Amino acid sequence: MEKDKIRILYVDDEVNNLKAFKATFRRDYKIFLAESADEGRDILLQEDIDIIITDQRMPKENGVDFLESIIPMHPDPMRILLTGYTDIQAVIDAINKGKVYHYLTKPWEEDYLRTVVKNAFEVYSLRRENKQLTDSLLKANDQLEFLLRQNLLS
């Protein structure tokens, strides 16, 4: 059952937020915690993550910059940005640079965050399935073209 759980990486420099998140959601999801963007990147190299939730305001690197930096190597996980501040520029940057699926304000409300995670995972799963179907279709197309060329040559 553990391998079927949605795998969430939560990045926040405030340890109490990390503990509260894990205590709230550990039964439903496989939770990975990081106290910095660098720790988050290390986890992404070791684990297959479905959803990334990150705080916007962190000391060395903000959430948007972290999300933007991981796109080349980890384009697939859904991204959720958390912030305790209403900063319209952060929202714009999150969407444009960080490819953020959803923007939430702190403190998060458990049921709402659970719904956002469920919806994000649904989109993630559909995208993954779409990619698999497209890959299968391209492979089948290549095989048909090969058979057609063989028939034309014989």
XYZ file of C-alpha atoms in Angstrom:
154
model
C 0.000 0.000 0.000
C 2.896 2.347 0.842
C 4.159 2.368 -2.768
C 0.674 3.326 -4.009
C 0.568 6.457 -1.860
C 0.979 9.868 -3.462
C 4.587 10.955 -2.893
C 4.847 14.550 -1.671
C 7.967 16.630 -1.123
C 7.341 19.543 1.259
C 10.055 22.232 1.395
C 9.906 24.819 4.195
C 12.603 26.417 6.334
C 10.269 26.403 9.354
C 10.669 23.010 11.048
C 7.351 23.358 12.911
C 5.512 23.637 9.587
C 7.260 20.499 8.321
C 6.347 18.568 11.476
C 2.728 19.748 11.384
C 2.404 18.788 7.706
C 3.839 15.318 8.279
C 1.700 14.737 11.382
C -1.427 15.754 9.470
C -0.869 13.876 6.204
C 1.485 10.927 6.911
C -1.347 8.358 6.925
C -2.591 9.414 3.496
C 0.606 10.262 1.627
C 4.273 9.289 1.501
C 5.886 12.480 2.848
C 9.422 13.728 2.223
C 10.553 16.838 4.125
C 13.262 19.360 3.281
C 14.342 22.431 5.255
C 15.882 24.120 2.190
C 15.804 24.173 -1.579
C 19.140 22.297 -1.632
C 17.718 19.527 0.568
C 14.692 19.412 -1.729
C 16.909 18.944 -4.784
C 18.782 16.114 -3.018
C 15.507 14.323 -2.287
C 14.376 14.760 -5.909
C 17.561 13.019 -7.062
C 16.842 10.030 -4.811
C 13.041 9.728 -4.852
C 10.280 9.640 -7.439
C 8.095 12.573 -6.316
C 4.539 13.254 -7.569
C 3.821 16.618 -5.925
C 6.109 19.349 -4.610
C 4.823 21.817 -2.039
C 7.182 24.640 -1.168
C 7.135 27.752 0.955
C 7.801 30.949 -0.982
C 9.831 32.825 1.629
C 12.958 30.927 2.613
C 16.382 32.394 3.531
C 18.777 31.254 0.767
C 16.418 30.564 -2.136
C 12.725 31.365 -2.442
C 10.110 28.845 -3.518
C 9.641 30.178 -7.056
C 13.392 30.104 -7.756
C 13.590 26.552 -6.367
C 10.683 25.391 -8.550
C 12.118 27.089 -11.630
C 15.550 25.513 -11.018
C 14.232 21.935 -10.948
C 12.152 22.095 -14.147
C 14.951 20.869 -16.474
C 15.616 17.669 -14.488
C 12.203 17.189 -12.857
C 9.517 18.591 -15.177
C 6.722 16.208 -14.207
C 5.855 16.704 -10.514
C 2.958 19.041 -9.819
C 3.973 22.210 -7.977
C 2.135 23.977 -5.156
C 3.413 27.229 -3.659
C 2.644 28.225 -0.058
C 3.101 31.683 1.328
C 2.091 33.637 4.384
C 2.117 36.845 2.353
C -0.051 38.116 -0.458
C 2.610 39.146 -2.928
C 1.083 39.486 -6.401
C 4.518 39.418 -8.067
C 5.272 36.105 -6.356
C 2.005 34.719 -7.721
C 2.833 35.888 -11.255
C 6.388 34.513 -11.026
C 5.098 31.240 -9.586
C 2.824 30.685 -12.548
C 5.164 31.930 -15.267
C 8.571 30.799 -14.013
C 7.888 27.982 -11.577
C 5.052 26.282 -13.514
C 2.988 26.249 -10.317
C -0.289 24.321 -10.387
C -1.760 26.017 -7.301
C -0.965 28.881 -4.952
C -2.000 28.629 -1.285
C -1.753 31.038 1.612
C -0.528 30.067 5.053
C -1.740 28.827 7.350
C -3.113 26.070 5.134
C -6.501 24.574 5.857
C -6.311 20.767 6.018
C -9.396 19.834 3.963
C -8.673 22.413 1.280
C -5.018 21.337 0.975
C -6.133 17.700 0.794
C -8.476 18.618 -2.095
C -5.718 20.553 -3.883
C -3.346 17.571 -3.538
C -6.030 15.168 -4.816
C -6.734 17.375 -7.842
C -3.029 17.943 -8.523
C -2.397 14.196 -8.450
C -5.287 13.624 -10.845
C -3.736 16.068 -13.331
C -0.303 14.474 -12.765
C -1.714 10.992 -13.416
C -3.548 12.101 -16.561
C -0.405 13.751 -17.927
C 1.652 10.636 -17.191
C -0.962 8.393 -18.841
C -1.153 10.725 -21.846
C 2.637 10.558 -22.241
C 2.584 6.742 -22.044
C -0.196 6.535 -24.638
C 1.621 8.961 -26.935
C 4.847 6.940 -26.601
C 2.955 3.718 -27.397
C 1.303 5.333 -30.402
C 4.644 6.587 -31.742
C 6.161 3.113 -31.304
C 3.215 1.470 -33.090
C 3.470 4.042 -35.871
C 7.186 3.300 -36.322
C 6.432 -0.426 -36.509
C 3.687 0.133 -39.103
C 5.983 2.315 -41.203
C 8.659 -0.397 -41.055
C 6.157 -3.073 -42.165
C 4.866 -0.826 -44.946
C 8.419 -0.216 -46.232
C 9.105 -3.963 -46.167
C 5.958 -4.652 -48.168
C 6.777 -1.943 -50.708
C 10.310 -3.298 -51.159
C 9.221 -6.942 -51.626
